[in-house]
Coordinates of C-alpha atoms in Angstrom, one line a residue:
M99 CA -13.3 -42.6 1.9
S100 CA -15.4 -42.0 -1.2
H101 CA -18.5 -44.0 -2.0
A102 CA -16.7 -45.5 -5.1
V103 CA -13.7 -46.6 -3.0
A104 CA -16.0 -48.1 -0.4
M105 CA -18.0 -50.1 -3.0
N106 CA -14.7 -51.4 -4.5
L107 CA -13.5 -52.4 -1.1
G108 CA -16.7 -54.2 -0.4
Q109 CA -16.4 -56.1 -3.7
Q110 CA -12.9 -57.1 -2.8
F111 CA -14.1 -58.5 0.5
M112 CA -16.8 -60.5 -1.4
D113 CA -14.3 -61.8 -3.9
A114 CA -12.0 -63.0 -1.1
R115 CA -15.0 -64.7 0.5
Y116 CA -14.8 -62.6 3.7
I117 CA -18.5 -61.5 3.3
Q118 CA -21.5 -62.8 1.4
N119 CA -25.0 -61.8 0.5
S120 CA -27.3 -62.7 3.5
V121 CA -30.2 -63.6 1.3
D122 CA -28.5 -65.4 -1.6
S123 CA -24.9 -66.6 -0.9
S124 CA -24.5 -67.5 -4.6
L125 CA -24.6 -63.8 -5.6
N126 CA -21.0 -62.5 -6.1
V127 CA -21.7 -58.8 -6.8
F128 CA -21.5 -56.3 -4.0
K129 CA -24.5 -54.1 -4.2
N130 CA -25.2 -50.8 -2.4
R131 CA -28.5 -51.7 -0.8
S132 CA -27.9 -55.4 -0.1
I133 CA -27.5 -56.9 3.3
H134 CA -24.2 -58.9 3.9
C135 CA -22.8 -61.1 6.6
L136 CA -19.4 -62.6 7.4
T137 CA -18.6 -66.0 5.9
P138 CA -16.9 -68.8 7.9
K139 CA -13.6 -67.6 6.3
G140 CA -14.4 -64.0 7.3
L141 CA -15.2 -65.0 10.8
Y142 CA -12.0 -67.0 11.1
V143 CA -9.9 -64.0 9.8
L144 CA -11.7 -61.7 12.3
E145 CA -11.2 -64.1 15.2
R146 CA -7.5 -64.5 14.3
F147 CA -7.1 -60.7 14.2
I148 CA -8.7 -60.3 17.6
H149 CA -6.4 -63.0 19.1
K150 CA -3.2 -61.5 17.6
T151 CA -3.9 -57.9 18.4
G152 CA -5.7 -58.3 21.7
V153 CA -8.4 -55.7 20.8
D154 CA -11.5 -55.5 23.0
A155 CA -14.1 -57.6 21.1
D156 CA -16.5 -58.8 23.8
H157 CA -19.4 -57.6 21.8
L158 CA -18.5 -60.0 19.0
Q159 CA -18.0 -63.1 21.1
I160 CA -21.6 -64.3 20.9
M161 CA -21.4 -64.2 17.1
L162 CA -18.0 -66.0 17.1
D163 CA -19.4 -68.7 19.4
T164 CA -22.6 -69.4 17.5
E165 CA -21.8 -69.0 13.8
I166 CA -20.0 -71.5 11.6
T167 CA -16.3 -70.6 11.6
C168 CA -13.6 -72.0 9.3
A169 CA -11.5 -74.4 11.3
K170 CA -8.2 -73.7 9.4
L171 CA -7.1 -71.8 6.3
F172 CA -4.2 -72.7 4.0
Y173 CA -2.0 -69.6 3.8
L174 CA -0.2 -69.2 0.5
Q175 CA 3.2 -67.5 0.5
R176 CA 3.3 -64.0 -1.0
G177 CA 6.0 -61.6 -2.2
P178 CA 7.2 -58.9 0.1
V179 CA 6.8 -56.0 -2.3
E180 CA 3.7 -56.5 -4.5
D181 CA 2.0 -59.1 -2.4
E182 CA 1.9 -61.5 -5.3
L183 CA 1.6 -65.2 -4.8
V184 CA 4.8 -67.1 -4.7
F185 CA 4.7 -70.7 -6.1
R186 CA 7.3 -73.2 -5.1
H187 CA 7.3 -76.9 -5.8
N188 CA 6.8 -78.0 -2.2
G189 CA 4.2 -75.4 -1.5
I190 CA 2.1 -76.4 -4.5
I191 CA 2.3 -80.1 -3.4
A192 CA 1.2 -79.2 0.1
L193 CA -1.7 -77.0 -1.2
F194 CA -2.8 -79.8 -3.6
R195 CA -3.0 -82.2 -0.7
W196 CA -5.2 -79.7 1.2
F197 CA -7.3 -79.3 -2.0
V198 CA -8.1 -82.9 -2.6
G199 CA -8.2 -84.1 1.1
Q200 CA -6.8 -87.1 2.8
Q201 CA -9.4 -89.3 1.1
P202 CA -11.5 -88.7 -2.1
N203 CA -14.4 -86.5 -1.1
H204 CA -17.4 -88.0 -2.9
P205 CA -20.9 -86.8 -2.0
Q206 CA -22.9 -89.1 0.1
K207 CA -25.8 -90.9 -1.5
S208 CA -28.5 -89.8 0.8
T209 CA -32.0 -88.3 0.2
N210 CA -32.0 -86.5 3.6
A211 CA -31.0 -82.9 3.4
A212 CA -28.1 -82.3 5.7
D213 CA -27.9 -79.1 7.8
S214 CA -25.6 -76.3 6.9
L215 CA -23.0 -77.3 9.4
R216 CA -22.7 -80.8 8.2
Q217 CA -22.6 -79.6 4.6
Y218 CA -19.8 -77.2 5.4
I219 CA -17.8 -79.8 7.3
R220 CA -18.1 -82.3 4.5
R221 CA -17.1 -79.7 1.9
S222 CA -14.1 -78.6 4.0
K223 CA -12.5 -82.1 3.7
G224 CA -11.7 -81.5 0.1
V225 CA -13.2 -80.5 -3.2
T226 CA -16.2 -82.5 -4.2
L227 CA -15.3 -85.3 -6.6
M228 CA -17.5 -87.3 -9.0
E229 CA -17.4 -89.9 -11.8
S230 CA -17.9 -88.9 -15.4
T231 CA -18.5 -91.0 -18.5
E232 CA -17.1 -89.6 -21.7
R233 CA -18.6 -90.8 -25.0
G234 CA -15.9 -92.6 -27.0
L235 CA -15.4 -92.7 -30.7
L236 CA -16.9 -96.1 -31.1
G237 CA -19.9 -95.4 -28.9
K238 CA -18.3 -96.9 -25.8
G239 CA -18.2 -94.8 -22.8
V240 CA -14.9 -94.0 -21.1
L241 CA -15.2 -93.7 -17.3
H242 CA -13.2 -91.0 -15.5
E243 CA -12.8 -91.2 -11.8
H244 CA -12.1 -88.4 -9.3
C245 CA -13.5 -85.6 -11.5
F246 CA -14.4 -82.1 -10.3
D247 CA -16.2 -79.1 -11.7
A248 CA -13.7 -76.4 -12.9
V249 CA -15.7 -73.5 -11.4
E250 CA -16.5 -75.2 -8.2
A251 CA -12.7 -75.8 -7.7
L252 CA -12.1 -72.1 -7.7
E253 CA -14.9 -71.6 -5.2
W254 CA -13.4 -74.1 -2.9
L255 CA -10.0 -72.5 -3.0
C256 CA -11.6 -69.1 -2.3
D257 CA -13.4 -70.5 0.7
F258 CA -10.6 -72.6 2.3
T259 CA -7.4 -70.9 1.4
S260 CA -6.0 -67.3 1.6
V261 CA -6.5 -66.6 -2.1
I262 CA -8.4 -63.3 -2.6
G263 CA -10.4 -64.1 -5.7
R264 CA -11.0 -66.5 -8.6
Q265 CA -8.0 -65.2 -10.6
E266 CA -5.6 -66.2 -7.9
A267 CA -7.4 -69.5 -7.5
A268 CA -7.1 -70.1 -11.2
E269 CA -3.3 -69.5 -11.0
V270 CA -3.2 -72.2 -8.3
M271 CA -5.1 -74.7 -10.5
A272 CA -2.9 -73.9 -13.5
H273 CA 0.1 -74.9 -11.4
F274 CA -1.6 -78.1 -10.4
D275 CA -2.0 -78.8 -14.2
R276 CA 1.7 -77.9 -14.8
L277 CA 2.8 -80.4 -12.2
G278 CA 0.7 -83.1 -13.8
L279 CA -1.6 -83.4 -10.7
I280 CA -4.8 -82.7 -12.6
T281 CA -5.9 -82.8 -16.3
L282 CA -8.8 -81.7 -18.4
V283 CA -11.5 -84.3 -19.1
G284 CA -12.7 -84.6 -22.7
N285 CA -11.9 -82.6 -25.9
P286 CA -10.2 -79.2 -25.1
E287 CA -11.9 -77.7 -28.2
K288 CA -15.3 -78.1 -26.6
T289 CA -14.4 -75.7 -23.8
R290 CA -12.2 -73.3 -25.7
K291 CA -14.9 -71.0 -27.1
N292 CA -16.2 -69.5 -23.9
A293 CA -13.4 -70.3 -21.5
I294 CA -11.2 -67.8 -19.7
I295 CA -7.8 -69.6 -19.9
F296 CA -5.2 -68.9 -17.2
R297 CA -1.6 -69.8 -18.1
V298 CA 1.4 -70.1 -15.8
H299 CA 5.1 -70.9 -16.1
G300 CA 7.5 -72.5 -13.7
P301 CA 10.7 -74.5 -13.3
I302 CA 11.0 -78.2 -14.0
P303 CA 12.4 -80.2 -11.1
K304 CA 15.4 -82.3 -12.0
E305 CA 14.6 -85.7 -13.6
D306 CA 10.8 -85.2 -13.1
F307 CA 9.3 -85.8 -16.6
T308 CA 5.8 -85.5 -15.3
V309 CA 6.2 -81.7 -14.7
S310 CA 5.9 -79.2 -17.6
A311 CA 7.3 -75.7 -17.8
N312 CA 3.8 -74.4 -18.7
G313 CA 0.3 -75.0 -17.3
E314 CA -3.2 -73.7 -18.0
Y315 CA -6.6 -73.8 -16.4
R316 CA -10.0 -73.2 -18.2
C317 CA -12.6 -71.3 -16.2
V318 CA -15.9 -72.1 -17.8
N319 CA -19.1 -73.8 -16.8
K320 CA -19.4 -77.6 -17.5
A321 CA -15.7 -78.0 -17.9
L322 CA -14.4 -81.0 -15.9
Y323 CA -11.0 -81.8 -14.6
K324 CA -9.8 -85.0 -12.8
V325 CA -7.1 -85.9 -10.4
T326 CA -4.4 -87.8 -12.3
E327 CA -2.7 -91.0 -11.3
K328 CA 0.2 -88.9 -10.1
G329 CA -2.2 -86.7 -8.2
C330 CA -3.7 -89.7 -6.4
H331 CA -0.2 -90.8 -5.4
V332 CA 0.8 -87.3 -4.2
A333 CA -2.4 -87.1 -2.2
G334 CA -1.5 -90.3 -0.4
W335 CA -4.8 -92.0 -1.3
N336 CA -3.0 -95.2 -2.2
G337 CA -1.4 -95.4 1.3
E338 CA 2.0 -94.4 0.1
G339 CA 4.0 -91.4 1.2
Y340 CA 5.3 -88.7 -1.2
L341 CA 8.6 -87.0 -0.7
L342 CA 8.5 -83.2 -1.1
E343 CA 11.4 -81.6 -2.9
K344 CA 12.4 -77.9 -2.9
D345 CA 13.2 -76.1 -6.1
S346 CA 16.9 -76.1 -5.0
N347 CA 16.7 -79.9 -5.1
E348 CA 17.1 -80.0 -1.3
I349 CA 15.0 -82.8 0.2
F350 CA 12.0 -81.3 2.1
V351 CA 10.8 -84.0 4.4
N352 CA 8.9 -82.2 7.2
P353 CA 7.7 -78.9 6.0
P354 CA 6.3 -76.3 8.5
S355 CA 2.5 -76.3 8.5
P356 CA 1.0 -73.6 6.3
L357 CA -2.3 -74.0 8.2
E358 CA -3.2 -71.4 10.7

């Protein structure tokens, strides 16, 4: 393996959140002389590989027992030839529920700094949500509930699902938009200039007027999205169930768990 190929492979591992910079986990560029370590997602994938293959890994057991390991990952379906993501209606709905959590995940109002394990557990319960007040035309503020940062949402998907980078994560978010589960907060023109916009297409389920054939997601700092009223209903936050439906219009009541 050449040095260039090795560097490219290391960057792919970093994009997929299998490894991170040991000194500054916010750095997302794989550098030649940097020291890296496995992420909780990387440890989970390693542990799962050891379990499935039965390879001798006694020398890794101490690390697996002491480090923070991802409890579960949401595995997205992929095509058999090019390994591309496959998006079906029921799969998107199940992934959305995983993304937002069983209850809205608002940060706790506490001045005490939690340890890394507690922070990770809290974050794993769903993307962090907040309230945002938008200035209205007449000076009155418009309050938006269940908002989340556009870039942070991509980071969350990279950490807790099988996507292997921000581009795939943005495709997922664009499908959430297409199904009417999320929507951009504020004036779209304010985020158009510097945004990388991902666009997707998909089928419209029969008699579901909340779903569009097209969806998009804007990847830019300071852009906010929010969970829509439909999204809250689909998540089950209001105590009501939501019936999943396949693209073939076959009722999909008890889907097999995509979590492993």
